[in-house]
PDB file of N, CA, C and O in Angstrom:
ATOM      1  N   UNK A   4       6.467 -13.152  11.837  1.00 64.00           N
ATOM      2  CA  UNK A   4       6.063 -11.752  11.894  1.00 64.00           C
ATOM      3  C   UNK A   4       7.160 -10.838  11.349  1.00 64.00           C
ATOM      4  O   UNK A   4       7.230  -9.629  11.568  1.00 64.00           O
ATOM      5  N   UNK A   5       8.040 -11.590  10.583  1.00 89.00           N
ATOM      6  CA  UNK A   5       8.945 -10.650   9.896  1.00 89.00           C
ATOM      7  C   UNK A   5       8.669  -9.836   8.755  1.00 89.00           C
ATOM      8  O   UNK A   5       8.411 -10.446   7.718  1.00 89.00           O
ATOM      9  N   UNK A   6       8.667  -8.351   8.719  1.00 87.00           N
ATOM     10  CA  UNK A   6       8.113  -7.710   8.019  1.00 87.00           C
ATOM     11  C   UNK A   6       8.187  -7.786   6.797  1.00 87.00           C
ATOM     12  O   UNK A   6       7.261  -7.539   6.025  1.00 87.00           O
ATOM     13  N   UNK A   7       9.801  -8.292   6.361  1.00 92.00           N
ATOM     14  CA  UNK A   7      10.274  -7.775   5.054  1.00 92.00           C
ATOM     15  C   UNK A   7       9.379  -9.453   4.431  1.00 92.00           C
ATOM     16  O   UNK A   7       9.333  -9.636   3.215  1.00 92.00           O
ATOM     17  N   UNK A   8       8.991 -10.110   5.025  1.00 93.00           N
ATOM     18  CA  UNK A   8       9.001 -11.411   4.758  1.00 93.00           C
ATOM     19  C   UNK A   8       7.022 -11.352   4.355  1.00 93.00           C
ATOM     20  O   UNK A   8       6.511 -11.765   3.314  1.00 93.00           O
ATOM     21  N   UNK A   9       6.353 -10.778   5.433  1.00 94.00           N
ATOM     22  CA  UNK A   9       5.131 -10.372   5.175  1.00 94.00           C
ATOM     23  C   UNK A   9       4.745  -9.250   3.672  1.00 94.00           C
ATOM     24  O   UNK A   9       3.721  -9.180   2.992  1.00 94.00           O
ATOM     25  N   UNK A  10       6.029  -8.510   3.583  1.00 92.00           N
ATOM     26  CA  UNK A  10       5.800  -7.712   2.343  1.00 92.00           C
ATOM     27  C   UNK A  10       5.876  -8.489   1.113  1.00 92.00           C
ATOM     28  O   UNK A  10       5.169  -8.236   0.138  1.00 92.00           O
ATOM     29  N   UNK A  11       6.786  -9.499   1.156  1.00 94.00           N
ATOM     30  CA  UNK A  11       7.083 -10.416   0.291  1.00 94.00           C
ATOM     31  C   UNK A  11       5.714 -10.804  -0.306  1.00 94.00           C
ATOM     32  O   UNK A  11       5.331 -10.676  -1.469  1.00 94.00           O
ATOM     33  N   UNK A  12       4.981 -11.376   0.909  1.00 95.00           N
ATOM     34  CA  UNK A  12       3.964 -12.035   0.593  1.00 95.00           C
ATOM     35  C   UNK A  12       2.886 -11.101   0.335  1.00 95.00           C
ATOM     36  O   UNK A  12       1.978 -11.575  -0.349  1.00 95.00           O
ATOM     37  N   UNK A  13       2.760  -9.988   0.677  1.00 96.00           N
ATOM     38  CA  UNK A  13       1.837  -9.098  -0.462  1.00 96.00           C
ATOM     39  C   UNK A  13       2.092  -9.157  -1.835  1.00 96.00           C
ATOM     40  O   UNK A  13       1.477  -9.752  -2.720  1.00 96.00           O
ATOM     41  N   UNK A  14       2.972  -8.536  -1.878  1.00 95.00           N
ATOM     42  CA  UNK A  14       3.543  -8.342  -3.003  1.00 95.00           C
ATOM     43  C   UNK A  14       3.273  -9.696  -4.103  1.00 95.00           C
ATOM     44  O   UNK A  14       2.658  -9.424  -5.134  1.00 95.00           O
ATOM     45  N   UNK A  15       3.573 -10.650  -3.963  1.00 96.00           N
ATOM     46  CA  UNK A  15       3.849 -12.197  -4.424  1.00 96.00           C
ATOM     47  C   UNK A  15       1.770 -12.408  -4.252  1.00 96.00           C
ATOM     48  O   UNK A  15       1.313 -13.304  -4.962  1.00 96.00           O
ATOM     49  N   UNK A  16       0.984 -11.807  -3.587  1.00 97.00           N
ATOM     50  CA  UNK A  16      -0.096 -12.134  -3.358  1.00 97.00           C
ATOM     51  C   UNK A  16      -1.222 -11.331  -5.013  1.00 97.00           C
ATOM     52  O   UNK A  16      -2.034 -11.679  -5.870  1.00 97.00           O
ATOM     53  N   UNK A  17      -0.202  -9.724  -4.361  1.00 95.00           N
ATOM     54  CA  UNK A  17      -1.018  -8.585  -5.956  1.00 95.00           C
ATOM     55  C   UNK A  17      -0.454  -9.565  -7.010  1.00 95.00           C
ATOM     56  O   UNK A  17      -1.459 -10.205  -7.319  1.00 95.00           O
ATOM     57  N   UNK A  18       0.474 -10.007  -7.672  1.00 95.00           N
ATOM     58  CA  UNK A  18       1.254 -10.579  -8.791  1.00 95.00           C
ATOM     59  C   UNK A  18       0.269 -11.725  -8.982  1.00 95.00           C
ATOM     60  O   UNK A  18      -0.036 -11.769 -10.174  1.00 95.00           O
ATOM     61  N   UNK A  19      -0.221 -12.474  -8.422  1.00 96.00           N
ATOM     62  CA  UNK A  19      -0.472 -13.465  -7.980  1.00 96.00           C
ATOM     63  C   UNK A  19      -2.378 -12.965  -8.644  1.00 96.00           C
ATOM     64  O   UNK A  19      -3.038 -13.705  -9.372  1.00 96.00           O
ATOM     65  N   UNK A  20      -2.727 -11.956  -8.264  1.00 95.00           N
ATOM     66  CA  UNK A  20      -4.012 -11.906  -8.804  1.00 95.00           C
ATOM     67  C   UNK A  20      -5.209 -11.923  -7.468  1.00 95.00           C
ATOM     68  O   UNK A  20      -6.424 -12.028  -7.637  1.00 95.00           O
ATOM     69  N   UNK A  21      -4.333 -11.760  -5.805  1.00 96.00           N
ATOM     70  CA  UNK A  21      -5.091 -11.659  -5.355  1.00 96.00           C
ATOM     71  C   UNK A  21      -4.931 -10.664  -4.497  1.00 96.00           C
ATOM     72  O   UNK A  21      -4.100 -10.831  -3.605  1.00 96.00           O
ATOM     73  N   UNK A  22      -5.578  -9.575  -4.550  1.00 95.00           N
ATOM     74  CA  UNK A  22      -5.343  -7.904  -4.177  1.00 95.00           C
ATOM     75  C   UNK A  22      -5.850  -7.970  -2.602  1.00 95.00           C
ATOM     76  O   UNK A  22      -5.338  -7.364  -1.661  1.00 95.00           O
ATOM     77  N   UNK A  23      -7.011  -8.878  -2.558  1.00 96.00           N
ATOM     78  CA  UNK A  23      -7.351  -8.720  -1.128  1.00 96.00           C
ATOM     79  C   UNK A  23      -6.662  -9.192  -0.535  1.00 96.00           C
ATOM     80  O   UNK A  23      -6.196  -8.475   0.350  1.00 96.00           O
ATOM     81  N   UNK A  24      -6.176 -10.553  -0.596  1.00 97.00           N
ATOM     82  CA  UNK A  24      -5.206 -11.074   0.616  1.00 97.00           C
ATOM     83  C   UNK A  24      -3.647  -9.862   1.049  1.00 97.00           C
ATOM     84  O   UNK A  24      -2.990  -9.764   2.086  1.00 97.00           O
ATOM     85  N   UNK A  25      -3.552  -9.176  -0.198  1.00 97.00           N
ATOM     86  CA  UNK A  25      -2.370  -8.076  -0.227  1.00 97.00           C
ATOM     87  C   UNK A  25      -2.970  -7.210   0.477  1.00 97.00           C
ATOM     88  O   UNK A  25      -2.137  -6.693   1.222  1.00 97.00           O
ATOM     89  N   UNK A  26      -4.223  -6.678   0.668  1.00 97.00           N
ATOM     90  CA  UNK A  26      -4.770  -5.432   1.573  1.00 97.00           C
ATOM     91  C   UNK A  26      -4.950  -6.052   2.699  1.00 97.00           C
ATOM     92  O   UNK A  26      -5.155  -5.177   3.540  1.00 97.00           O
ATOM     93  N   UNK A  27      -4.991  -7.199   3.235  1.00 97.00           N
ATOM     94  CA  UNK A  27      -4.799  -7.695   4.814  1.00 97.00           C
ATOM     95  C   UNK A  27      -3.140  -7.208   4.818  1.00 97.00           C
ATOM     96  O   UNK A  27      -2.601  -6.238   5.353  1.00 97.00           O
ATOM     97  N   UNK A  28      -2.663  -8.165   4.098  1.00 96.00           N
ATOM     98  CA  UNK A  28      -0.624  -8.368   4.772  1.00 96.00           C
ATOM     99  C   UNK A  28      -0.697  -6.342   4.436  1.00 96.00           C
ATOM    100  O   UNK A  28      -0.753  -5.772   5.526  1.00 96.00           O
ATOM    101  N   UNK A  29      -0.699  -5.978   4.005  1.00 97.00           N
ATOM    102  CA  UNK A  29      -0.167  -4.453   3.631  1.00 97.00           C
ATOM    103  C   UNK A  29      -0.906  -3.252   4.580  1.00 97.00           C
ATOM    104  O   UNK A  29      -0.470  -2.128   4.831  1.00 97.00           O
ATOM    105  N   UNK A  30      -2.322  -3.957   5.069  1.00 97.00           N
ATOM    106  CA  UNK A  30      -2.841  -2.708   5.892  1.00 97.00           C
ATOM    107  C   UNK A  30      -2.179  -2.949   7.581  1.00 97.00           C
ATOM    108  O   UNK A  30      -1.901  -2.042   8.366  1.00 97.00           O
ATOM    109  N   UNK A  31      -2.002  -4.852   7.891  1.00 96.00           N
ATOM    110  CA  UNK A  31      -1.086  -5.252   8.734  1.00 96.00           C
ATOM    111  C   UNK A  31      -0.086  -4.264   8.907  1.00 96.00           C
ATOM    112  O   UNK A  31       0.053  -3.489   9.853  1.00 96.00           O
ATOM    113  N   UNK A  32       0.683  -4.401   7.745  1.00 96.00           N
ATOM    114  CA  UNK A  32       2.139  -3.822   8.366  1.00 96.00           C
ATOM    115  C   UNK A  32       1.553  -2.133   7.843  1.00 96.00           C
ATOM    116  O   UNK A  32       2.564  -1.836   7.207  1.00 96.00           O
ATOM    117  N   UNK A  33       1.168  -1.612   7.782  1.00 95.00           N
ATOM    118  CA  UNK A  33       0.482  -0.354   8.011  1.00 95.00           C
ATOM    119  C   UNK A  33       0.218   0.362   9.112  1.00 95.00           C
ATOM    120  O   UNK A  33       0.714   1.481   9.245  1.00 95.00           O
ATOM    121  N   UNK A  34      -0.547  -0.148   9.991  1.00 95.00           N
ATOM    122  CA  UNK A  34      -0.839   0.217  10.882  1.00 95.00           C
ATOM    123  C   UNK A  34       0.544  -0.250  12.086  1.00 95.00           C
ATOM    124  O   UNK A  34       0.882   0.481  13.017  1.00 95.00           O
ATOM    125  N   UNK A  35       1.000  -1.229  11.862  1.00 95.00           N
ATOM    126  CA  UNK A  35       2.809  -1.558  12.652  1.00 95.00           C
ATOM    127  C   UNK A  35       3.715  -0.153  12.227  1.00 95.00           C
ATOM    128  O   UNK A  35       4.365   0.524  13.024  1.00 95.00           O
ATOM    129  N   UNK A  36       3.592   0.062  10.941  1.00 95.00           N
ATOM    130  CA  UNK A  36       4.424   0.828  10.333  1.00 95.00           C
ATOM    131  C   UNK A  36       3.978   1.820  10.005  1.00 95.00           C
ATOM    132  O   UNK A  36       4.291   1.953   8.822  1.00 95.00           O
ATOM    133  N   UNK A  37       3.302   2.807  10.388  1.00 94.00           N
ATOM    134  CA  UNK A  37       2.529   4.233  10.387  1.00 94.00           C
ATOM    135  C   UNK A  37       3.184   5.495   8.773  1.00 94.00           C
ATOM    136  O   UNK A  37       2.658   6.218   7.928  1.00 94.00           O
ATOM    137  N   UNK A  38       4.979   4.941   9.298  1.00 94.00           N
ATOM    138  CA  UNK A  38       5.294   5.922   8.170  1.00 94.00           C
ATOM    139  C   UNK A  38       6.182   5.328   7.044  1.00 94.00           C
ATOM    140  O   UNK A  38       7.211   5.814   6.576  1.00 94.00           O
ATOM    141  N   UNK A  39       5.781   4.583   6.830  1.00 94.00           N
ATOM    142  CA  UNK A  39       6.463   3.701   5.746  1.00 94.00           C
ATOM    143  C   UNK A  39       5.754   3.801   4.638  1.00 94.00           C
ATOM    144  O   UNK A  39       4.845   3.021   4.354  1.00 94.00           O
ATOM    145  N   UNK A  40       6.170   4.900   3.833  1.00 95.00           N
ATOM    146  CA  UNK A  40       5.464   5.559   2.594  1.00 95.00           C
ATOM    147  C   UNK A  40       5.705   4.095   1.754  1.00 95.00           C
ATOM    148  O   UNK A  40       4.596   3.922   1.247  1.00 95.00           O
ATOM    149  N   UNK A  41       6.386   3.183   1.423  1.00 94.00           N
ATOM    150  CA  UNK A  41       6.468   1.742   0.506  1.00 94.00           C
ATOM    151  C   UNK A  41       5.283   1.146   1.302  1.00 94.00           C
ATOM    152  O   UNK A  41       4.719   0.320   0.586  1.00 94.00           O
ATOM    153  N   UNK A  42       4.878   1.220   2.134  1.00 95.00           N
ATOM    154  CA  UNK A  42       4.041   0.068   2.497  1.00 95.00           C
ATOM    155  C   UNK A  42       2.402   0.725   1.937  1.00 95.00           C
ATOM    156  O   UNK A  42       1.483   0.049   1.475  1.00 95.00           O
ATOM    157  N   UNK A  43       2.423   2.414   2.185  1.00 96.00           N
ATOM    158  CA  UNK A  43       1.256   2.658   1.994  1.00 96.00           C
ATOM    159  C   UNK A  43       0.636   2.772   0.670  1.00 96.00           C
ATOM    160  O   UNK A  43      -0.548   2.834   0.341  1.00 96.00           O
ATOM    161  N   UNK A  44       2.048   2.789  -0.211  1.00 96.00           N
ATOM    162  CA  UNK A  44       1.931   2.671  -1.930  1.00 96.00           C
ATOM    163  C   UNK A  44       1.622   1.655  -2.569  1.00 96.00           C
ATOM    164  O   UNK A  44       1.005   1.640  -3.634  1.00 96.00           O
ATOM    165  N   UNK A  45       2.105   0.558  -1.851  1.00 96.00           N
ATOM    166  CA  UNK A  45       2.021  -0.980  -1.676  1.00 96.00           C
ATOM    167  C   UNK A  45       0.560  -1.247  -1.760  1.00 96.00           C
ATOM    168  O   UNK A  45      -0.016  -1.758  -2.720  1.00 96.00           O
ATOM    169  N   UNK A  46      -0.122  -0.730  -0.330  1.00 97.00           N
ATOM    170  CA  UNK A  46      -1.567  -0.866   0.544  1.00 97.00           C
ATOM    171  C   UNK A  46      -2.468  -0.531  -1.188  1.00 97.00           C
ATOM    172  O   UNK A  46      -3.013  -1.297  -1.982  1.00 97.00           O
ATOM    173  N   UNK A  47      -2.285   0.733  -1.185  1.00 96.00           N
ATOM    174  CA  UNK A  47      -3.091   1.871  -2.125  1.00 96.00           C
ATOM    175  C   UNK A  47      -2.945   1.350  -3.409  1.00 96.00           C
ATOM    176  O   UNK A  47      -3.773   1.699  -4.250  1.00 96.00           O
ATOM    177  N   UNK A  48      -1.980   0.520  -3.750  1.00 95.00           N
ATOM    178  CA  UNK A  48      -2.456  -0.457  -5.457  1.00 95.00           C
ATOM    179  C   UNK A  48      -3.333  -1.718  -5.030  1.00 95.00           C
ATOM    180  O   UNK A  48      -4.269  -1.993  -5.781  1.00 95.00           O
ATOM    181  N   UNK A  49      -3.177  -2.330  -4.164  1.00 97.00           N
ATOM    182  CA  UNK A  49      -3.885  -3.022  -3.718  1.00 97.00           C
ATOM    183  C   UNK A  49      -5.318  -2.808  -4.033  1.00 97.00           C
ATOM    184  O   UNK A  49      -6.036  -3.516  -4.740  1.00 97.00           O
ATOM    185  N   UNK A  50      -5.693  -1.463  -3.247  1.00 97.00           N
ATOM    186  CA  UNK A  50      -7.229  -1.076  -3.098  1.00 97.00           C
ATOM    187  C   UNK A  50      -7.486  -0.900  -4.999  1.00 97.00           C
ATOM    188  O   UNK A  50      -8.436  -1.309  -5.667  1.00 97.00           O
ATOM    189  N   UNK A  51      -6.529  -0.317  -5.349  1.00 95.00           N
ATOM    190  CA  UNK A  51      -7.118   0.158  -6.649  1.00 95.00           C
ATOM    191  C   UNK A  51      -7.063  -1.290  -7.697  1.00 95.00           C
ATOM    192  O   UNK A  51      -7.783  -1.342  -8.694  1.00 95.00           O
ATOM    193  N   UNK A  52      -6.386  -2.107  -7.430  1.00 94.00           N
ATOM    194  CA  UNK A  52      -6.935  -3.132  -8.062  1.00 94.00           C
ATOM    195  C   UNK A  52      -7.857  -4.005  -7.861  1.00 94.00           C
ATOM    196  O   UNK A  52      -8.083  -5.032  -8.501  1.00 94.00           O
ATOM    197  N   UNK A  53      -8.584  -3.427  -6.628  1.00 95.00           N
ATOM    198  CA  UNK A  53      -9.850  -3.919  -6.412  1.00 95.00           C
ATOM    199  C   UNK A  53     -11.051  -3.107  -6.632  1.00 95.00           C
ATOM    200  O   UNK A  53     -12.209  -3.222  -6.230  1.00 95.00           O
ATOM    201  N   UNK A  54     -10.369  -2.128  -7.494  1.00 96.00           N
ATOM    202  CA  UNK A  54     -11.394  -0.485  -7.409  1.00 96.00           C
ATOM    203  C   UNK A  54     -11.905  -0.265  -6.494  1.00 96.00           C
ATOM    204  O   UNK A  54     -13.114  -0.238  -6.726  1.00 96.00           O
ATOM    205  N   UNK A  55     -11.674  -0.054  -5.396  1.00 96.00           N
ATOM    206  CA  UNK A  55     -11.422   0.273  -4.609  1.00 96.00           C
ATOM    207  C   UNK A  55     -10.838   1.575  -4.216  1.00 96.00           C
ATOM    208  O   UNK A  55     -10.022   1.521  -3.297  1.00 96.00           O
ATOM    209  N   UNK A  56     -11.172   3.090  -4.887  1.00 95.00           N
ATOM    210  CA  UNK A  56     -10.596   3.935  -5.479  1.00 95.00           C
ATOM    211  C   UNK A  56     -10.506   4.931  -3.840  1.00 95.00           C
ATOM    212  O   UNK A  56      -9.494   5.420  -3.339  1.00 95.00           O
ATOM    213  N   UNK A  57     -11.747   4.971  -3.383  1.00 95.00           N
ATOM    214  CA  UNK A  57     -11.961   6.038  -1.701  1.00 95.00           C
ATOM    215  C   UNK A  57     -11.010   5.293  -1.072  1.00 95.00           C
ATOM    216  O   UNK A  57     -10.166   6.018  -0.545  1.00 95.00           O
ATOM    217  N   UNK A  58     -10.821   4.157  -0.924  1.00 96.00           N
ATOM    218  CA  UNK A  58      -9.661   3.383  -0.156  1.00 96.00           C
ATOM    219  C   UNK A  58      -8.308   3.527  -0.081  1.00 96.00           C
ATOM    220  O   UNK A  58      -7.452   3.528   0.803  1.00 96.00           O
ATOM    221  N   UNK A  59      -8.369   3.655  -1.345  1.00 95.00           N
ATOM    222  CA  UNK A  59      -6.781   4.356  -1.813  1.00 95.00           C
ATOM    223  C   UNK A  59      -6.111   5.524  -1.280  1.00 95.00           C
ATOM    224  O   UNK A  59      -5.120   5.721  -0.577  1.00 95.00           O
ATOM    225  N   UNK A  60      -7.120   6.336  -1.939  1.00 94.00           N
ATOM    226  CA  UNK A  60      -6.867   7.603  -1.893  1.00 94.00           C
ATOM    227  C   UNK A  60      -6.746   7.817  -0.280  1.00 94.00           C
ATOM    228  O   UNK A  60      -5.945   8.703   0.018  1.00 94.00           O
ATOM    229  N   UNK A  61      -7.296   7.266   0.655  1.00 95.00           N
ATOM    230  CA  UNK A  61      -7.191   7.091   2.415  1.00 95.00           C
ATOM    231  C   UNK A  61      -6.104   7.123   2.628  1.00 95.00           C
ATOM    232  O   UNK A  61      -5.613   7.957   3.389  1.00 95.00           O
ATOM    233  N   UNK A  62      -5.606   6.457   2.171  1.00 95.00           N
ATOM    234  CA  UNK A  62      -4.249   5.811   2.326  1.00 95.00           C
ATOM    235  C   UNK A  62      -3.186   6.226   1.732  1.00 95.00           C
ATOM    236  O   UNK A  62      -2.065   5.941   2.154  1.00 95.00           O
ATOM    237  N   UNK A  63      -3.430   7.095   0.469  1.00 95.00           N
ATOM    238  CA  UNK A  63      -2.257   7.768  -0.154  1.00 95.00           C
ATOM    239  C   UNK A  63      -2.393   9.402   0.268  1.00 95.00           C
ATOM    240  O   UNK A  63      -1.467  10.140  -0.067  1.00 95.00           O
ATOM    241  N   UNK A  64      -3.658  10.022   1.075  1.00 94.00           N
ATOM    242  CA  UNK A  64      -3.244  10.835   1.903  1.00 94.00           C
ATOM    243  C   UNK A  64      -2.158  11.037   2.505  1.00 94.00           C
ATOM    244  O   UNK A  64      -1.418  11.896   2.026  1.00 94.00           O
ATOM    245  N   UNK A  65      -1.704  10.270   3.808  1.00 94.00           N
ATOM    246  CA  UNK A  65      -1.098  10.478   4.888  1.00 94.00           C
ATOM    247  C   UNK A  65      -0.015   9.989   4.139  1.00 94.00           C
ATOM    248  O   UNK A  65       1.091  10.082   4.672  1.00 94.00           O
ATOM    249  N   UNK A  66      -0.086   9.510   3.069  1.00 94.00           N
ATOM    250  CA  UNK A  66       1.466   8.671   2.509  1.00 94.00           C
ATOM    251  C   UNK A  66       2.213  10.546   2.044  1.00 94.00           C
ATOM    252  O   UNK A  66       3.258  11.040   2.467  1.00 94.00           O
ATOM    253  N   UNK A  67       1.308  11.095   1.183  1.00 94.00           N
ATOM    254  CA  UNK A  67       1.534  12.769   0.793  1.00 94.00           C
ATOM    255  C   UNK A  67       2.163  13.634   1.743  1.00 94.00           C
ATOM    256  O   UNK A  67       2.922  14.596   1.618  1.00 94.00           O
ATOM    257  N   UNK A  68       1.532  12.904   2.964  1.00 94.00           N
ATOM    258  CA  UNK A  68       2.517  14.375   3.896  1.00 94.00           C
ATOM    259  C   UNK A  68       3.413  13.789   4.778  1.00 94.00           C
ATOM    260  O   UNK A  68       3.944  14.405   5.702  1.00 94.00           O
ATOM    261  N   UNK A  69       3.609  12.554   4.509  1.00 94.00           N
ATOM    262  CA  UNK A  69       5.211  11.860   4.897  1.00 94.00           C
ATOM    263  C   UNK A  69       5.855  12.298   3.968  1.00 94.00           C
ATOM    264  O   UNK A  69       6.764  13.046   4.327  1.00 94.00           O
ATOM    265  N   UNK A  70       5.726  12.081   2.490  1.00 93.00           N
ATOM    266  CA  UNK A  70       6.458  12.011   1.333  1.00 93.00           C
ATOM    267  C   UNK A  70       5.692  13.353   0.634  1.00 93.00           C
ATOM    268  O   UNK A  70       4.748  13.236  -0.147  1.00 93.00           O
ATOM    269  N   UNK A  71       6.099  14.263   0.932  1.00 93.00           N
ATOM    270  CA  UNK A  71       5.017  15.393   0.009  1.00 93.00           C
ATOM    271  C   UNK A  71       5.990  15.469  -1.631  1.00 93.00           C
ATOM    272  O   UNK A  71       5.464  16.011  -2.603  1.00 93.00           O
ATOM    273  N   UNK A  72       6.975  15.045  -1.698  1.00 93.00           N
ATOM    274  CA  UNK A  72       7.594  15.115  -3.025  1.00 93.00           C
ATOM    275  C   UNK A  72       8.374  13.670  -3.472  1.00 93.00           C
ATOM    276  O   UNK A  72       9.573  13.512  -3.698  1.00 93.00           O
ATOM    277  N   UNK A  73       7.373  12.761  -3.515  1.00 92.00           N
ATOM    278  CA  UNK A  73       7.956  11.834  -3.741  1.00 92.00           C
ATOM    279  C   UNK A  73       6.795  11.514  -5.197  1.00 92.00           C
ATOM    280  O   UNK A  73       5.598  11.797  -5.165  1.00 92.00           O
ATOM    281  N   UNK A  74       7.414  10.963  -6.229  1.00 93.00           N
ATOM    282  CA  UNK A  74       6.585  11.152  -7.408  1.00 93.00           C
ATOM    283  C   UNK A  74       6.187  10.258  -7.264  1.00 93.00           C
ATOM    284  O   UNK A  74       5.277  10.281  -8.092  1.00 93.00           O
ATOM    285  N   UNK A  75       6.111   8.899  -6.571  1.00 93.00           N
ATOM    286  CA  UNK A  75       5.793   7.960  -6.581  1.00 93.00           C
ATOM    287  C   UNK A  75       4.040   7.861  -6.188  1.00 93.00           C
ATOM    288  O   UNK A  75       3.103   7.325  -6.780  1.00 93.00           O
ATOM    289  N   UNK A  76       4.121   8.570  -5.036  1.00 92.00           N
ATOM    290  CA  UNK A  76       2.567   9.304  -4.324  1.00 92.00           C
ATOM    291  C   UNK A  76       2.083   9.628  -5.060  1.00 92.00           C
ATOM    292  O   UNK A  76       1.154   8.903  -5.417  1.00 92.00           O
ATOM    293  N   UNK A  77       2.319  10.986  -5.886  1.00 91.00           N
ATOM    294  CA  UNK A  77       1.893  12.160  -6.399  1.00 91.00           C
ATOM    295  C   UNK A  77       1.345  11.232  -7.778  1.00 91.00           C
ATOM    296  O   UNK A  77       0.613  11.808  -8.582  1.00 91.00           O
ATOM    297  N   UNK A  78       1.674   9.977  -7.984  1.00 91.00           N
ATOM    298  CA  UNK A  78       1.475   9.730 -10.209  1.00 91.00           C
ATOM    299  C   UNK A  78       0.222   8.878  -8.914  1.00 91.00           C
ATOM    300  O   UNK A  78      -0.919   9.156  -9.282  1.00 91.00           O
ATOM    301  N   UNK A  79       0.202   8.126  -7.809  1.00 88.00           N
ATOM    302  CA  UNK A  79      -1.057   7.081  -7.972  1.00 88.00           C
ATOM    303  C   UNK A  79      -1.806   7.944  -7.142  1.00 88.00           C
ATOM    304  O   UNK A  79      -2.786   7.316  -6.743  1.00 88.00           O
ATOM    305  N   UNK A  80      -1.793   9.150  -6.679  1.00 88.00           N
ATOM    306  CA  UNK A  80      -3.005   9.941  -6.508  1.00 88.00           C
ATOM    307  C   UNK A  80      -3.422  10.853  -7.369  1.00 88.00           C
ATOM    308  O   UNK A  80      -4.292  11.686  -7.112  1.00 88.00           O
ATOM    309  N   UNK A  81      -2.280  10.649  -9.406  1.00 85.00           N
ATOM    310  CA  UNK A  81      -2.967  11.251 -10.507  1.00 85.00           C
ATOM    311  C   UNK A  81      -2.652  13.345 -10.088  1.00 85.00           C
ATOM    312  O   UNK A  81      -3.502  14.140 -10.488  1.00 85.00           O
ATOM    313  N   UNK A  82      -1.779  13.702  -9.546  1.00 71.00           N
ATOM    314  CA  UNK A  82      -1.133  14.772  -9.480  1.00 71.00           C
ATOM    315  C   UNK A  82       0.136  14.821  -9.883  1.00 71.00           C
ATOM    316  O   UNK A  82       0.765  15.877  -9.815  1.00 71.00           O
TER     317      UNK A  82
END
């Protein structure tokens, strides 16, 4: 249940070609990790490489008003 170790395996999961198993490990530590704007940027490519686009955008909400100036948010919610 080590986090950095579960991110791994998202991460290694999107690369990998499989977005859903990355939106389990990433919405996991999501909801553990409420304000961890990397995890929800993480979560939110996930969805969008599943087009999955309303999903995203869920999720890159609340990432906006943790991080309201972080460009990272602002380019994958296309502002």
């Amino acid at each position: 249940s080590d986090p950095e170790l579960r991110n791994l395996l998202g991460a290694t999961a999107m690369r990998a070609g499989r977005p859903q198993v990355a939106v389990t490990v990433f919405a996991a530590l999501a909801s553990e990790f409420p304000k961890a704007v990397e995890v929800k940027l993480a979560l939110a490519q996930a969805h969008q490489l599943q087009r999955q686009f309303a999903a995203a955008g869920q999720v890159l909400e609340p990432a906006r008003q943790l991080a309201p100036a972080d460009a990272r948010v602002l380019a994958q919610l296309g502002d």
